[in-house]
Tab-separated table of C-alpha atoms in Angstrom:
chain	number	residue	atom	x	y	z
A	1	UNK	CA	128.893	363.554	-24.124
A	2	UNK	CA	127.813	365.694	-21.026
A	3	UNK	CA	128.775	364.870	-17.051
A	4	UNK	CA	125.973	363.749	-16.592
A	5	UNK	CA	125.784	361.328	-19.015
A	6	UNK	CA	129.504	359.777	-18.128
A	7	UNK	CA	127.852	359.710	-14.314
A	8	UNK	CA	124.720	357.782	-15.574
A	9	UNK	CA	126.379	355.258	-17.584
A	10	UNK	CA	128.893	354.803	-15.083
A	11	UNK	CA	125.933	353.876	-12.556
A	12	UNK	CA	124.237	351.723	-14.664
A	13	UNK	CA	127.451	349.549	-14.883
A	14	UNK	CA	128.481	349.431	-11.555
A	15	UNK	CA	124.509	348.458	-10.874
A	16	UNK	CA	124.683	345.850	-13.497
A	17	UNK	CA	128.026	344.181	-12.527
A	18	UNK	CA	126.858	344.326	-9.064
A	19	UNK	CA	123.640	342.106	-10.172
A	20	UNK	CA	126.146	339.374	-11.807
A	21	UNK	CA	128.137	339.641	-8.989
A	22	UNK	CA	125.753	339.116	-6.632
A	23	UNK	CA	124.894	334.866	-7.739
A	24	UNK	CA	126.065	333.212	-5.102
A	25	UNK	CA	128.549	330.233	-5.982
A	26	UNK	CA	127.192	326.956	-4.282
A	27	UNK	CA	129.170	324.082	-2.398
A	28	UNK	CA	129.953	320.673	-4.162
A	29	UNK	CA	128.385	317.362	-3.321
A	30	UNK	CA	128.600	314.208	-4.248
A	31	UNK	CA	126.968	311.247	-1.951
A	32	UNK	CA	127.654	307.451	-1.989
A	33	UNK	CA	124.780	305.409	-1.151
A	34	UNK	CA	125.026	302.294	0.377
A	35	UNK	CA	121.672	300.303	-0.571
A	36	UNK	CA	122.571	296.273	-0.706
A	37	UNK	CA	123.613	294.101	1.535
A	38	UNK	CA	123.480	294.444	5.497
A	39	UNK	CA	124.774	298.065	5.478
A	40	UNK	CA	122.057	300.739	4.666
A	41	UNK	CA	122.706	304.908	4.302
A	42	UNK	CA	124.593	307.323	3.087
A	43	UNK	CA	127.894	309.123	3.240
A	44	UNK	CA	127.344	312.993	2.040
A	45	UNK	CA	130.830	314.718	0.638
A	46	UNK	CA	130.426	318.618	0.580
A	47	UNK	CA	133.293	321.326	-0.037
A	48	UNK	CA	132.417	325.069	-0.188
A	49	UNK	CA	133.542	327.446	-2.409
A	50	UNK	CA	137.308	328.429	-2.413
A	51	UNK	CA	138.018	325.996	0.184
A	52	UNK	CA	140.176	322.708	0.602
A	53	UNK	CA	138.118	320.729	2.918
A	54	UNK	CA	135.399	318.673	2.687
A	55	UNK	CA	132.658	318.075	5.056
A	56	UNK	CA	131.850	314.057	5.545
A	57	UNK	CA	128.397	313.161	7.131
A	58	UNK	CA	128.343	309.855	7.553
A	59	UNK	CA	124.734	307.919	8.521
A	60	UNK	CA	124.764	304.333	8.052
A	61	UNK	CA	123.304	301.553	10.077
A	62	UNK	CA	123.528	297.626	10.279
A	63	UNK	CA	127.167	297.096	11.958
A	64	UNK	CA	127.640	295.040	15.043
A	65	UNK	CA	127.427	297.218	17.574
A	66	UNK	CA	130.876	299.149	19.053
A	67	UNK	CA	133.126	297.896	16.324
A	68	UNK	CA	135.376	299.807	14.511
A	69	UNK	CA	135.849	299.667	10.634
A	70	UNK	CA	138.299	301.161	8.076
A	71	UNK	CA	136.540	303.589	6.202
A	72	UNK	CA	138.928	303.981	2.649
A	73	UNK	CA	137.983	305.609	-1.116
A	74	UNK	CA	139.265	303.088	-3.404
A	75	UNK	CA	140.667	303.806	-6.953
A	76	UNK	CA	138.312	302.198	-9.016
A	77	UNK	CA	134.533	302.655	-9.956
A	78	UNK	CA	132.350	299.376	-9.521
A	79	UNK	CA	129.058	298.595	-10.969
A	80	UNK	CA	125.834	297.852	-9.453
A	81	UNK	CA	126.131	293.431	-8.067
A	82	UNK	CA	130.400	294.120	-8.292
A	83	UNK	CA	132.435	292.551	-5.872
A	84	UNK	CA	133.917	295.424	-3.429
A	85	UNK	CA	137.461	293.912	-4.752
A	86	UNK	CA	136.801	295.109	-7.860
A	87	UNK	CA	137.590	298.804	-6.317
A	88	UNK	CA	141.314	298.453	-6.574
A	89	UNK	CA	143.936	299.602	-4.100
A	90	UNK	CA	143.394	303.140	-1.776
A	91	UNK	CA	142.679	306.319	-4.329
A	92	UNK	CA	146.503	307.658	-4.167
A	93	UNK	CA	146.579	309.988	-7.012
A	94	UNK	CA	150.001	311.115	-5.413
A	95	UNK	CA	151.830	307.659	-5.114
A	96	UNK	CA	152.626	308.653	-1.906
A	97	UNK	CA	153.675	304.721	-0.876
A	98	UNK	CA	152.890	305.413	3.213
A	99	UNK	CA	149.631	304.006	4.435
A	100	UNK	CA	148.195	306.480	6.936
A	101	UNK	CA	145.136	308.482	8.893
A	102	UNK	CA	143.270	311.451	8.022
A	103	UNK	CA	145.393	313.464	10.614
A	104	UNK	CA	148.500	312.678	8.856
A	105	UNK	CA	150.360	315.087	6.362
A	106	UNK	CA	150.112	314.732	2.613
A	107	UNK	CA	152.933	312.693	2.023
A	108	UNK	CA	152.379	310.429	4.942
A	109	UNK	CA	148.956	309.201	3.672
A	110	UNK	CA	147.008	308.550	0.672
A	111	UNK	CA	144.089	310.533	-0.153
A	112	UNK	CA	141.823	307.861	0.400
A	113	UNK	CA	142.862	306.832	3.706
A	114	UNK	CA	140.248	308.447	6.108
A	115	UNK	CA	140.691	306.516	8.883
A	116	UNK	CA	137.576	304.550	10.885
A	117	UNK	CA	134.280	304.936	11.749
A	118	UNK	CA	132.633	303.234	14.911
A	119	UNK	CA	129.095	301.962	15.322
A	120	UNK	CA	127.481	302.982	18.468
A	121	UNK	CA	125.246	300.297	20.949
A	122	UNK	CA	122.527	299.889	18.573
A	123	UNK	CA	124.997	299.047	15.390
A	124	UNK	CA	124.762	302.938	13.786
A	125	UNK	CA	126.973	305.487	12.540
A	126	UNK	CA	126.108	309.130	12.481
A	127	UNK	CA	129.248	311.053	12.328
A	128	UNK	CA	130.092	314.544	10.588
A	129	UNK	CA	134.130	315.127	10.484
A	130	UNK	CA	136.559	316.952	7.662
A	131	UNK	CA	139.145	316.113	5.664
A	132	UNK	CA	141.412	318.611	3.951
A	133	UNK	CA	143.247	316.641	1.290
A	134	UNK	CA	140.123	314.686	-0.447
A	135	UNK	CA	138.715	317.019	-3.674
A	136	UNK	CA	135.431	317.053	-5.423
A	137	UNK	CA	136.836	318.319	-8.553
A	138	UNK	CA	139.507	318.001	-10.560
A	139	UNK	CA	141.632	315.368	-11.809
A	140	UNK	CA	142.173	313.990	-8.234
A	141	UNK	CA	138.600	314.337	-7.421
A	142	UNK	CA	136.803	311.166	-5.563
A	143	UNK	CA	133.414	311.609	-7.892
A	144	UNK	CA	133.273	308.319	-9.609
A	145	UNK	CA	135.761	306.283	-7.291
A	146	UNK	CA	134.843	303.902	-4.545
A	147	UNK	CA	133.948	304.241	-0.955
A	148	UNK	CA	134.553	301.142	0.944
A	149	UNK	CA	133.850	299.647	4.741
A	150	UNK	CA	136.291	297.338	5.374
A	151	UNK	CA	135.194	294.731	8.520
A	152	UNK	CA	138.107	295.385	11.496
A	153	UNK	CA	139.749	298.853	12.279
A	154	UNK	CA	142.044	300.384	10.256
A	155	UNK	CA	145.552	300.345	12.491
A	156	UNK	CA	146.198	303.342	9.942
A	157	UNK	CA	150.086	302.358	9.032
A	158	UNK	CA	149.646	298.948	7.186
A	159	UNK	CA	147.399	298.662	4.290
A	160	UNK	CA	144.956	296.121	4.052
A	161	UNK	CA	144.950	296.186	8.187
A	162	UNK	CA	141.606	296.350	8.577
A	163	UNK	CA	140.144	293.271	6.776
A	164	UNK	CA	138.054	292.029	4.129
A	165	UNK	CA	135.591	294.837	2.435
A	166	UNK	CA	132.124	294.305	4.107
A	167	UNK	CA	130.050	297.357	2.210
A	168	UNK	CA	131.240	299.548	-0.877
A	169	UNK	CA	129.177	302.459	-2.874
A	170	UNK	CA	130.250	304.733	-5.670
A	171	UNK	CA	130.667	308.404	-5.081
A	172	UNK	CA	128.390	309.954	-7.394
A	173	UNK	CA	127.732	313.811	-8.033
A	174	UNK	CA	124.601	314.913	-6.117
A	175	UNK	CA	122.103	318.301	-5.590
A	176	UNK	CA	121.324	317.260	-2.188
């Protein structure tokens, strides 16, 4: 085999690798839609590639205007017409026993415990914020759990602060 052949085949590879290497890994998603009852939207979840945090866009509407609610993922999946108590405690796939806020560290918090969201004059929320220690995949991942709206403000050191569950959607997968 000739230089120039080595050169050429060498080429070819680094053009062909170059083509796989090229497809562009997308972010995760998963969305919980919140369809019955007096609280209508959506809350999108979106992490990109080789990252740890995860983008929440919240948009939901029918709250009494200026209140503040507890906004939790709960450990267990409900079905469509299931009672939002069905969801089980705060998703705390690290038994870490403190009851905390999404600014807290890992151990002083459970994954689930993303603090509260707050309606603005005309009873809406549209809010985007982060969260670091939620995942979209994996053991620990949040696809499948429950998303709850609990009716006061979370005080975000005693569990079950905030009051009875008012709205609750599963997180499912989602392209969009």
């Amino acid at each position: 085999m000739d230089l120039i052949n080595i050169v050429s085949i060498g080429i070819i590879g680094l053009v062909t690798g170059s083509v796989f290497m090229t497809k562009q890994i997308q972010s995760l998603k998963a969305r919980a839609k919140f369809d019955s009852g007096k609280i209508k939207g959506y809350v999108v979840f979106e992490q990109e590639p080789n990252t740890r945090n995860v983008t929440i866009q919240v948009n939901l509407s029918g709250f009494e205007p200026n209140t503040s609610h507890g906004f939790h993922i709960h450990e267990k999946p409900i079905e469509p017409g299931d009672s939002c108590d069905k969801a089980g405690p705060h998703f705390d796939p690290n038994n870490s026993s403190p009851h905390g806020g999404p600014h807290d560290g890992p151990k002083a918090r459970h994954v689930g415990d993303l603090g509260n969201i707050l309606s603005d004059a005309n009873g809406n929320v549209q809010v985007k914020f982060s969260d670091y220690l939620i995942e979209l995949t994996g053991q620990d991942s949040i696809v499948g759990r429950t998303l709850v709206i609990h009716e006061s403000a979370d005080d975000l050191k005693t569990i079950e602060s905030s009051g009875k569950r008012i709205a609750c959607a599963i997180i499912a997968s989602s392209d969009n």
